[in-house]
Short mmCIF file of N, CA and C in Angstrom, two decimals:
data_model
loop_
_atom_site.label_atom_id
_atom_site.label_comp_id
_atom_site.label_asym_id
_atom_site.label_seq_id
_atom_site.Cartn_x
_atom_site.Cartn_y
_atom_site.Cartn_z
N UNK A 1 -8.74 7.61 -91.04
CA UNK A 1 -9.46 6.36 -90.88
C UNK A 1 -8.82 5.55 -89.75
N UNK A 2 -10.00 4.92 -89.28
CA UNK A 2 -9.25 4.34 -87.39
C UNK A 2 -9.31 2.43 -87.99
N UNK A 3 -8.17 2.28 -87.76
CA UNK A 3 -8.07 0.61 -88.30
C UNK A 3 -8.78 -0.11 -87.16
N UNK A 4 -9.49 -1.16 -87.28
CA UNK A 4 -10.27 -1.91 -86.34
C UNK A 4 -9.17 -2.50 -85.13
N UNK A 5 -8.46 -3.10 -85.27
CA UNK A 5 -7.45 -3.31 -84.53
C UNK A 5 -7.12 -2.29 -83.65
N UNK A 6 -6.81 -1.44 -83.98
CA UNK A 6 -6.67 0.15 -83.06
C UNK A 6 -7.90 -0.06 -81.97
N UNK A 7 -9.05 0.19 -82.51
CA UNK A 7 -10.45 0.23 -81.76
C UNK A 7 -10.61 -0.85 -81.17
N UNK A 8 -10.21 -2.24 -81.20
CA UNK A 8 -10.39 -3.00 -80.32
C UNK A 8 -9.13 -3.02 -79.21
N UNK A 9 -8.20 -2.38 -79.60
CA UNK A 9 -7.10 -2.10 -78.14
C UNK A 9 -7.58 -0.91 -77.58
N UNK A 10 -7.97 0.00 -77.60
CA UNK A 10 -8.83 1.14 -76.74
C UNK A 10 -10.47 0.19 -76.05
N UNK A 11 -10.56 -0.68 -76.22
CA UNK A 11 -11.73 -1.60 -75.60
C UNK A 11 -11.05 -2.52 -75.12
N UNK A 12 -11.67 -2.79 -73.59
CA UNK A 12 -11.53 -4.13 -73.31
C UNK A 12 -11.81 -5.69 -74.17
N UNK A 13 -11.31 -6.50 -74.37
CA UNK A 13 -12.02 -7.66 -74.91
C UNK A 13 -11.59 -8.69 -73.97
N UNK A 14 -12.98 -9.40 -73.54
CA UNK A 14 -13.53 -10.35 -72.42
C UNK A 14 -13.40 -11.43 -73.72
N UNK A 15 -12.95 -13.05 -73.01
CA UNK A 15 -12.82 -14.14 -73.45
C UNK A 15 -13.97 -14.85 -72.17
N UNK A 16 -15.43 -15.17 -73.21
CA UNK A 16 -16.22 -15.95 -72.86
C UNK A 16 -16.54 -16.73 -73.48
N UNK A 17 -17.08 -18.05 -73.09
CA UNK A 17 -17.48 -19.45 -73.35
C UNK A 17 -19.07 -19.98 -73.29
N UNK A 18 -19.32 -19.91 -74.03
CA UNK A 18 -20.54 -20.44 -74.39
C UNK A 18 -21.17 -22.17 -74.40
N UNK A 19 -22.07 -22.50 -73.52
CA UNK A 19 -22.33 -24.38 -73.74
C UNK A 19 -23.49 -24.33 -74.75
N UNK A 20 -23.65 -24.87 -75.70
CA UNK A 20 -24.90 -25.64 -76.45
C UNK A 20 -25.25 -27.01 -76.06
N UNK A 21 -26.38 -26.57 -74.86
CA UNK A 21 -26.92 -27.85 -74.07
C UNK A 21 -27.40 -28.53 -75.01
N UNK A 22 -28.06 -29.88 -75.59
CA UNK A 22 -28.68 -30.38 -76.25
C UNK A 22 -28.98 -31.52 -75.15
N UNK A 23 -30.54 -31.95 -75.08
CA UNK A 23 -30.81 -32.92 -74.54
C UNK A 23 -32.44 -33.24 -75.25
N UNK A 24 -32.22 -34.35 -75.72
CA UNK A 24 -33.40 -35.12 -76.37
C UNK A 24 -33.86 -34.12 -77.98
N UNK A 25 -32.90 -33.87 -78.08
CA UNK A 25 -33.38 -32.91 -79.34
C UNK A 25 -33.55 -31.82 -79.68
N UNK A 26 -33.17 -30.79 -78.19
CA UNK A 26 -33.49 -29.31 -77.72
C UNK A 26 -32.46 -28.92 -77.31
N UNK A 27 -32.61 -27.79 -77.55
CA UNK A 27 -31.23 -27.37 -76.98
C UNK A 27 -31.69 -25.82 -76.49
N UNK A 28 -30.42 -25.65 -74.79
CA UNK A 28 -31.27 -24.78 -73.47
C UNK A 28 -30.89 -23.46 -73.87
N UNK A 29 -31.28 -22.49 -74.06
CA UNK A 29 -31.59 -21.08 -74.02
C UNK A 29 -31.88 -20.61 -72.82
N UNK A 30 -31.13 -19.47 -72.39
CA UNK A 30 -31.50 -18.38 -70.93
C UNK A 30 -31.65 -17.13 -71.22
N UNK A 31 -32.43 -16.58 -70.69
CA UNK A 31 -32.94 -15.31 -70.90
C UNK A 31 -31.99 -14.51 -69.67
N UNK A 32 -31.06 -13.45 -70.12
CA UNK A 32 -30.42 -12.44 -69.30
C UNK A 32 -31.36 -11.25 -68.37
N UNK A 33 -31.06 -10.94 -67.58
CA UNK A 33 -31.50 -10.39 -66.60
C UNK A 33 -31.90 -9.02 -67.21
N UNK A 34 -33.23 -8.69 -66.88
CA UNK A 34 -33.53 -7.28 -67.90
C UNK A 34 -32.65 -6.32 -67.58
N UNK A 35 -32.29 -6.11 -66.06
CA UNK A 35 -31.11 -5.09 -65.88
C UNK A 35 -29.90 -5.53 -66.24
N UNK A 36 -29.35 -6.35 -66.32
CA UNK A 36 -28.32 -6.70 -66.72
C UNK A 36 -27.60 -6.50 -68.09
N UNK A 37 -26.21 -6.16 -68.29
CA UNK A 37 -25.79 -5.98 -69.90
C UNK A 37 -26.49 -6.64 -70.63
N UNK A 38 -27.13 -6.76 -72.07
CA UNK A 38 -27.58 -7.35 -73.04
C UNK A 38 -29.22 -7.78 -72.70
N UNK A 39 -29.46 -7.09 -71.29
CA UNK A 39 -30.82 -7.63 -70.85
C UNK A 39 -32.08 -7.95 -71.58
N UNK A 40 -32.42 -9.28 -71.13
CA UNK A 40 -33.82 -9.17 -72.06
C UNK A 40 -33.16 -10.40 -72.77
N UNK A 41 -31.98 -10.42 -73.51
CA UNK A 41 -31.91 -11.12 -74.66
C UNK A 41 -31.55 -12.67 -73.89
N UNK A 42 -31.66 -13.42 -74.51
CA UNK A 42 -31.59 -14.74 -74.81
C UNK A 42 -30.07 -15.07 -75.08
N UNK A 43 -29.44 -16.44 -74.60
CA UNK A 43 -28.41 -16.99 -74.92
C UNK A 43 -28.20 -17.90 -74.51
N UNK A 44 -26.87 -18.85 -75.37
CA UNK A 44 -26.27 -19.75 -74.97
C UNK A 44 -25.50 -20.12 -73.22
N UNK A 45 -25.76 -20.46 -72.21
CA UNK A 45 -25.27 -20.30 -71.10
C UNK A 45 -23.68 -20.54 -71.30
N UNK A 46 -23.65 -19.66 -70.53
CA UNK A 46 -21.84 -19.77 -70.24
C UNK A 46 -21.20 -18.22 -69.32
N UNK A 47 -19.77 -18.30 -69.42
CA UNK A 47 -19.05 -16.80 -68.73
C UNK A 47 -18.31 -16.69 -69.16
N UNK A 48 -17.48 -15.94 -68.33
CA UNK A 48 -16.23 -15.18 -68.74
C UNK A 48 -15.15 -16.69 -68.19
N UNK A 49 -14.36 -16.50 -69.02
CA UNK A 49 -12.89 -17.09 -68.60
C UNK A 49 -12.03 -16.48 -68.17
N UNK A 50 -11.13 -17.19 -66.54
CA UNK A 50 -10.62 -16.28 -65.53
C UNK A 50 -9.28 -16.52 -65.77
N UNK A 51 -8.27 -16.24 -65.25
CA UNK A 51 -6.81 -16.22 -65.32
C UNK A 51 -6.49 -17.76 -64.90
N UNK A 52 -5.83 -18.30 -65.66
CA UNK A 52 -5.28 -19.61 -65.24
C UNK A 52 -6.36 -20.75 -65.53
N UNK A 53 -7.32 -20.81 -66.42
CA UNK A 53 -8.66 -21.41 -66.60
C UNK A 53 -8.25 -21.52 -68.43
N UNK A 54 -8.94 -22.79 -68.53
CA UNK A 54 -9.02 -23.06 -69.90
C UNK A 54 -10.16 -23.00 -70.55
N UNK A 55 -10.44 -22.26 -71.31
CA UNK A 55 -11.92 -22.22 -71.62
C UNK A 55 -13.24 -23.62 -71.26
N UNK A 56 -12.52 -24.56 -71.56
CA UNK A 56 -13.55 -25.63 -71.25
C UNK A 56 -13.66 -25.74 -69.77
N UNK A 57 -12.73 -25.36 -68.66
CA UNK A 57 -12.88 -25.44 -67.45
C UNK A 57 -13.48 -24.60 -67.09
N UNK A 58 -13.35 -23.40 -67.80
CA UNK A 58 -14.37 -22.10 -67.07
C UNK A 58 -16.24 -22.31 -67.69
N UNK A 59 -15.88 -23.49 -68.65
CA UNK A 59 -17.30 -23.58 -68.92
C UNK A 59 -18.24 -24.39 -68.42
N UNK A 60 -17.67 -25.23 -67.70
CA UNK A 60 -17.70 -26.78 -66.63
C UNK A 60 -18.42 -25.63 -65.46
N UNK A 61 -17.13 -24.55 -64.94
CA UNK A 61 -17.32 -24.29 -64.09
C UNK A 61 -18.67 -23.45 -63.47
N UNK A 62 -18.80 -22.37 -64.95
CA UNK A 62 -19.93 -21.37 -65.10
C UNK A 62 -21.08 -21.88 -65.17
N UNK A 63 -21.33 -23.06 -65.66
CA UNK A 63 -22.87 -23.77 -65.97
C UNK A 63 -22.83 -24.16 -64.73
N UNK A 64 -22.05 -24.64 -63.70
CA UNK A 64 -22.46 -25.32 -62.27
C UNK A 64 -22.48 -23.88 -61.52
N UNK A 65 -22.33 -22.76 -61.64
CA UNK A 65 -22.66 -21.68 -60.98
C UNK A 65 -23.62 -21.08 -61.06
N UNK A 66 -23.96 -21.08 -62.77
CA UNK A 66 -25.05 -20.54 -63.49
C UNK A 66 -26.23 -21.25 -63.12
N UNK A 67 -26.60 -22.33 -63.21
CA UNK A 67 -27.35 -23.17 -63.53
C UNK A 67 -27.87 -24.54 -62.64
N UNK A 68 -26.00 -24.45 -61.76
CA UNK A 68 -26.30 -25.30 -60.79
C UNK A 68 -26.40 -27.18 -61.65
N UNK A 69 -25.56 -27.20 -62.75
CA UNK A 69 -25.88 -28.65 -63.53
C UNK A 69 -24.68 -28.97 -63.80
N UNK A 70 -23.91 -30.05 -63.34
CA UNK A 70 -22.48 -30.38 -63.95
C UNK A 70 -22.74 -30.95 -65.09
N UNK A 71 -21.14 -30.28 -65.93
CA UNK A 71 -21.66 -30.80 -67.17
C UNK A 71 -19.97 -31.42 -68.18
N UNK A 72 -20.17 -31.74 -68.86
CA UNK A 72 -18.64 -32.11 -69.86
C UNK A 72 -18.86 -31.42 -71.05
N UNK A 73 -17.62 -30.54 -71.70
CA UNK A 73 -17.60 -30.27 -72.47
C UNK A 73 -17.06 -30.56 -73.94
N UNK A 74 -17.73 -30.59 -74.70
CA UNK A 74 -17.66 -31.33 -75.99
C UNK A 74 -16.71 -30.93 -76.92
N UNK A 75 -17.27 -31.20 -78.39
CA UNK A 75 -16.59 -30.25 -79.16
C UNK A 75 -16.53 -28.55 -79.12
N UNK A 76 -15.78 -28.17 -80.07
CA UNK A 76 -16.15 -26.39 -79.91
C UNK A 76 -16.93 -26.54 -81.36
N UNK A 77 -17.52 -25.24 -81.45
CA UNK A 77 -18.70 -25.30 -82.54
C UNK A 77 -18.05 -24.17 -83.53
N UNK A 78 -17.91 -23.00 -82.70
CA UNK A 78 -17.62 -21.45 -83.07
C UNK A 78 -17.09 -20.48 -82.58
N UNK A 79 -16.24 -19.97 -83.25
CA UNK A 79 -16.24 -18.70 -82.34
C UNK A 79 -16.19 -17.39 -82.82
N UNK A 80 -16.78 -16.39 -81.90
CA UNK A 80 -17.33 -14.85 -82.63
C UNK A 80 -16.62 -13.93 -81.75
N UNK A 81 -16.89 -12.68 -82.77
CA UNK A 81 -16.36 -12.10 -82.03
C UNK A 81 -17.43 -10.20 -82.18
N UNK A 82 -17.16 -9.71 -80.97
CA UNK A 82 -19.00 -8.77 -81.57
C UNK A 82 -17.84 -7.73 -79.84
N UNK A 83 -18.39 -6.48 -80.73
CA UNK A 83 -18.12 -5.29 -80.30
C UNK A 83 -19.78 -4.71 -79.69
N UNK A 84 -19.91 -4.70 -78.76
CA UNK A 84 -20.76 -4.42 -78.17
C UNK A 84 -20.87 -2.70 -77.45
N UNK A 85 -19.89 -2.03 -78.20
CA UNK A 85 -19.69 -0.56 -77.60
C UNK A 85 -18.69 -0.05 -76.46
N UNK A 86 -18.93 -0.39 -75.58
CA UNK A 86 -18.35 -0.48 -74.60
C UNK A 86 -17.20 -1.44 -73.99
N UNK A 87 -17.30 -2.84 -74.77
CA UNK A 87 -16.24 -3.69 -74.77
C UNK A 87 -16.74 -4.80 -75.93
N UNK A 88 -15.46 -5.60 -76.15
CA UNK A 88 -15.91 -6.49 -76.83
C UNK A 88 -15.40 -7.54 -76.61
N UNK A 89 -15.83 -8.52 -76.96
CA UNK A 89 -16.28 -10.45 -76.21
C UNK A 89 -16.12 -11.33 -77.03
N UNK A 90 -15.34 -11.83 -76.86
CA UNK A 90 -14.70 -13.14 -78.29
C UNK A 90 -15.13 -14.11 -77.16
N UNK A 91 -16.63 -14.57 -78.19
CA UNK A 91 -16.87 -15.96 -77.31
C UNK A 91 -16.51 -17.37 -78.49
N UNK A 92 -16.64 -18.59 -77.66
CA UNK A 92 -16.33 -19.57 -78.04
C UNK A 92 -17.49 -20.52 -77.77
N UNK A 93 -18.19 -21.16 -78.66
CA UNK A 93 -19.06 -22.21 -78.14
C UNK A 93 -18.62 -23.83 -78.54
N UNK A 94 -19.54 -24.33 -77.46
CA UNK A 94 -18.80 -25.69 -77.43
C UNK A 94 -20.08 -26.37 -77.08
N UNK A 95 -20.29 -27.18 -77.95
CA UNK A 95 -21.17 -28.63 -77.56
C UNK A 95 -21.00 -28.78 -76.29
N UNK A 96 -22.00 -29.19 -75.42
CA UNK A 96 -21.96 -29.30 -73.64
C UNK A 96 -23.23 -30.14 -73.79
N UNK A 97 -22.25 -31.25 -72.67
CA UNK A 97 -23.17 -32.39 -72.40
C UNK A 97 -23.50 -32.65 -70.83
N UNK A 98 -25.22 -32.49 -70.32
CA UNK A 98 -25.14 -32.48 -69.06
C UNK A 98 -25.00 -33.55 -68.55
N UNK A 99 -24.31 -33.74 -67.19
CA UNK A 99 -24.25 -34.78 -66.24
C UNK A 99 -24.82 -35.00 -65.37
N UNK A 100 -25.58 -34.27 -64.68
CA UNK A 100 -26.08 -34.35 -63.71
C UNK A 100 -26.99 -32.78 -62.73
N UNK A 101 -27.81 -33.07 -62.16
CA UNK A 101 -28.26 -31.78 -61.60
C UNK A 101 -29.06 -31.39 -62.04
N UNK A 102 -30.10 -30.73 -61.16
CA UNK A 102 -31.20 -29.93 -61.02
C UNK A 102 -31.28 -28.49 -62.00
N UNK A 103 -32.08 -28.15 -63.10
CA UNK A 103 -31.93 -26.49 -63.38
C UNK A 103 -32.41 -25.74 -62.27
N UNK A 104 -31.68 -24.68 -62.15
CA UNK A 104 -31.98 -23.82 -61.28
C UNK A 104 -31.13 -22.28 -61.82
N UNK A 105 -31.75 -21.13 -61.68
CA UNK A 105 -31.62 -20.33 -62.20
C UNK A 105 -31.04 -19.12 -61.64
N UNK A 106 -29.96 -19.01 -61.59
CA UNK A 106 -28.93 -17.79 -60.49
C UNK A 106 -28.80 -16.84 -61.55
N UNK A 107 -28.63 -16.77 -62.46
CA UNK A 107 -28.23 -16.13 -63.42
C UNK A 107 -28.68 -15.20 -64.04
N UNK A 108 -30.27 -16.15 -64.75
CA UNK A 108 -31.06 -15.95 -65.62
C UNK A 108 -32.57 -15.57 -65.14
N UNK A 109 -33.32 -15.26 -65.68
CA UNK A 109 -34.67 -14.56 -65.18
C UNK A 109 -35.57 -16.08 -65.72
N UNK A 110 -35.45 -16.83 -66.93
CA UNK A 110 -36.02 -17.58 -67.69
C UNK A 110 -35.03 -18.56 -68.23
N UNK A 111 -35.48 -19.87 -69.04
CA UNK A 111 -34.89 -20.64 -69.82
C UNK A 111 -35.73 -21.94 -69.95
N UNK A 112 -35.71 -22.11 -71.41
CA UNK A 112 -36.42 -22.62 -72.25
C UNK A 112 -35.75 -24.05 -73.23
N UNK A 113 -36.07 -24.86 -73.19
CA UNK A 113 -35.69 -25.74 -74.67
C UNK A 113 -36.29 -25.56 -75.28
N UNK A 114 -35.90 -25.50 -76.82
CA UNK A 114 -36.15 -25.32 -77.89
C UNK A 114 -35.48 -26.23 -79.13
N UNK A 115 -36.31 -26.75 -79.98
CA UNK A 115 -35.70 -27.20 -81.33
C UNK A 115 -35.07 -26.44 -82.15
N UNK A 116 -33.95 -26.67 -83.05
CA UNK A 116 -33.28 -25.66 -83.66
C UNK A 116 -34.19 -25.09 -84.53
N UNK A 117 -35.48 -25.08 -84.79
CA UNK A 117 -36.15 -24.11 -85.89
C UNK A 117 -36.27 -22.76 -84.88
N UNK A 118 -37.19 -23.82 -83.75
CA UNK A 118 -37.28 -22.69 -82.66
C UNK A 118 -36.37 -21.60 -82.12
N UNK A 119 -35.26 -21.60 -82.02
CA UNK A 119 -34.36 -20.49 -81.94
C UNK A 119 -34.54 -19.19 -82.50
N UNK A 120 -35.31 -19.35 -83.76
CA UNK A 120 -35.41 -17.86 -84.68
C UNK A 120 -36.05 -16.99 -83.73
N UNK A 121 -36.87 -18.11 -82.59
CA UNK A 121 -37.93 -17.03 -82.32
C UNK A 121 -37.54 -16.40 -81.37
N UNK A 122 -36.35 -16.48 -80.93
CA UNK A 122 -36.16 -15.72 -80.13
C UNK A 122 -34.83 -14.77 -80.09
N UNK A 123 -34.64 -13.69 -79.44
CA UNK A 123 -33.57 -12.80 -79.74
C UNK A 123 -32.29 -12.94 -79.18
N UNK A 124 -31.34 -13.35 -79.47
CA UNK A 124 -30.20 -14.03 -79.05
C UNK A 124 -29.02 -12.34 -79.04
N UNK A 125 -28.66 -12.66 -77.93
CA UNK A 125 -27.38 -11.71 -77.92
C UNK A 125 -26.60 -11.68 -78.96
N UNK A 126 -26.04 -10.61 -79.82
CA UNK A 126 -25.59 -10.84 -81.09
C UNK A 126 -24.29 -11.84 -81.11
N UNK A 127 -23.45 -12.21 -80.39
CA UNK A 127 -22.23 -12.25 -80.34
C UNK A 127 -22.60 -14.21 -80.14
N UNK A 128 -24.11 -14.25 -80.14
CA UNK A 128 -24.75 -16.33 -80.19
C UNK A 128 -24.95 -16.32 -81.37
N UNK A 129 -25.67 -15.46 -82.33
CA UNK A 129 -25.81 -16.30 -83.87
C UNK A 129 -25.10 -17.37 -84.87
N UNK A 130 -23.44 -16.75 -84.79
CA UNK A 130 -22.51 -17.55 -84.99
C UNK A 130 -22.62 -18.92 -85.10
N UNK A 131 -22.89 -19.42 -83.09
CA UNK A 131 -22.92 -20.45 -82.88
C UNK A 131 -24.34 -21.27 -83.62
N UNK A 132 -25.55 -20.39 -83.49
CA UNK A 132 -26.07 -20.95 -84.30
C UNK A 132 -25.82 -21.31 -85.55
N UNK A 133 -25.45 -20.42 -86.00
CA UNK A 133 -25.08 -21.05 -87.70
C UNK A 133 -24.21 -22.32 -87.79
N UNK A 134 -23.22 -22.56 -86.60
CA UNK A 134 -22.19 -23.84 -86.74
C UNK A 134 -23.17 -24.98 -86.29
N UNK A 135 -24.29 -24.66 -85.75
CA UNK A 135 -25.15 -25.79 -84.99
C UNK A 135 -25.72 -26.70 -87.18
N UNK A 136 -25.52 -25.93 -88.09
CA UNK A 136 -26.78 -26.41 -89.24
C UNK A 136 -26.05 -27.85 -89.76
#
């Protein structure tokens, strides 16, 4: 029997950061690039965190790359952690409040607000549910 711990040191694991935009009652969802890892699916915007970066700075930083919107980051909500096969991704989400800026979409193919019922309807990368659940 292979202890999980074992299997996650033979995998990479990526430390990414997740924002839960909320504005007027909605909160922003992006749709990933169909070619892209996890394509197709839906998520919380955010990235990877780089060497010498604190998660909330790399999340400041990724939404103004991603998205092109400066933003402040809030509380943290959750954090998961999801083996995706090939590597696995301990993300962290955090309440994110925008400041300023235009959406614009480098990232993402789509993105949507939605009310929290609305979320069901759509298919979230496994490693976002989490955060949903800390959103209730």
């Amino acid at each position: 029997m292979v202890e999980a711990s074992s299997v996650c040191a033979e995998k990479s694991v990526i430390l990414v950061v997740a924002g839960v935009i909320e504005k007027d009652g909605k909160y922003l969802l992006a749709q990933r690039f169909d070619h892209a890892s996890q394509g197709g699916l839906w998520e919380f915007p955010g990235g990877k965190v780089e060497t010498d970066e604190t998660p909330e700075q790399a999340l400041e930083r990724e939404l103004l790359e991603e998205l092109a919107i400066v933003t402040e980051t809030g509380s943290w909500l959750a954090d998961s952690v999801f083996d995706y096969g090939d590597k696995v991704i301990r993300l962290k989400g955090y309440l994110t409040q925008w400041r300023s800026g235009a959406l614009e979409l480098h990232s993402h193919q789509n993105a949507v607000w939605v009310d929290y019922a609305e979320i069901a309807n759509y298919q979230l990368c496994p490693a976002d549910y989490p955060i949903v659940e800390a959103l209730i």
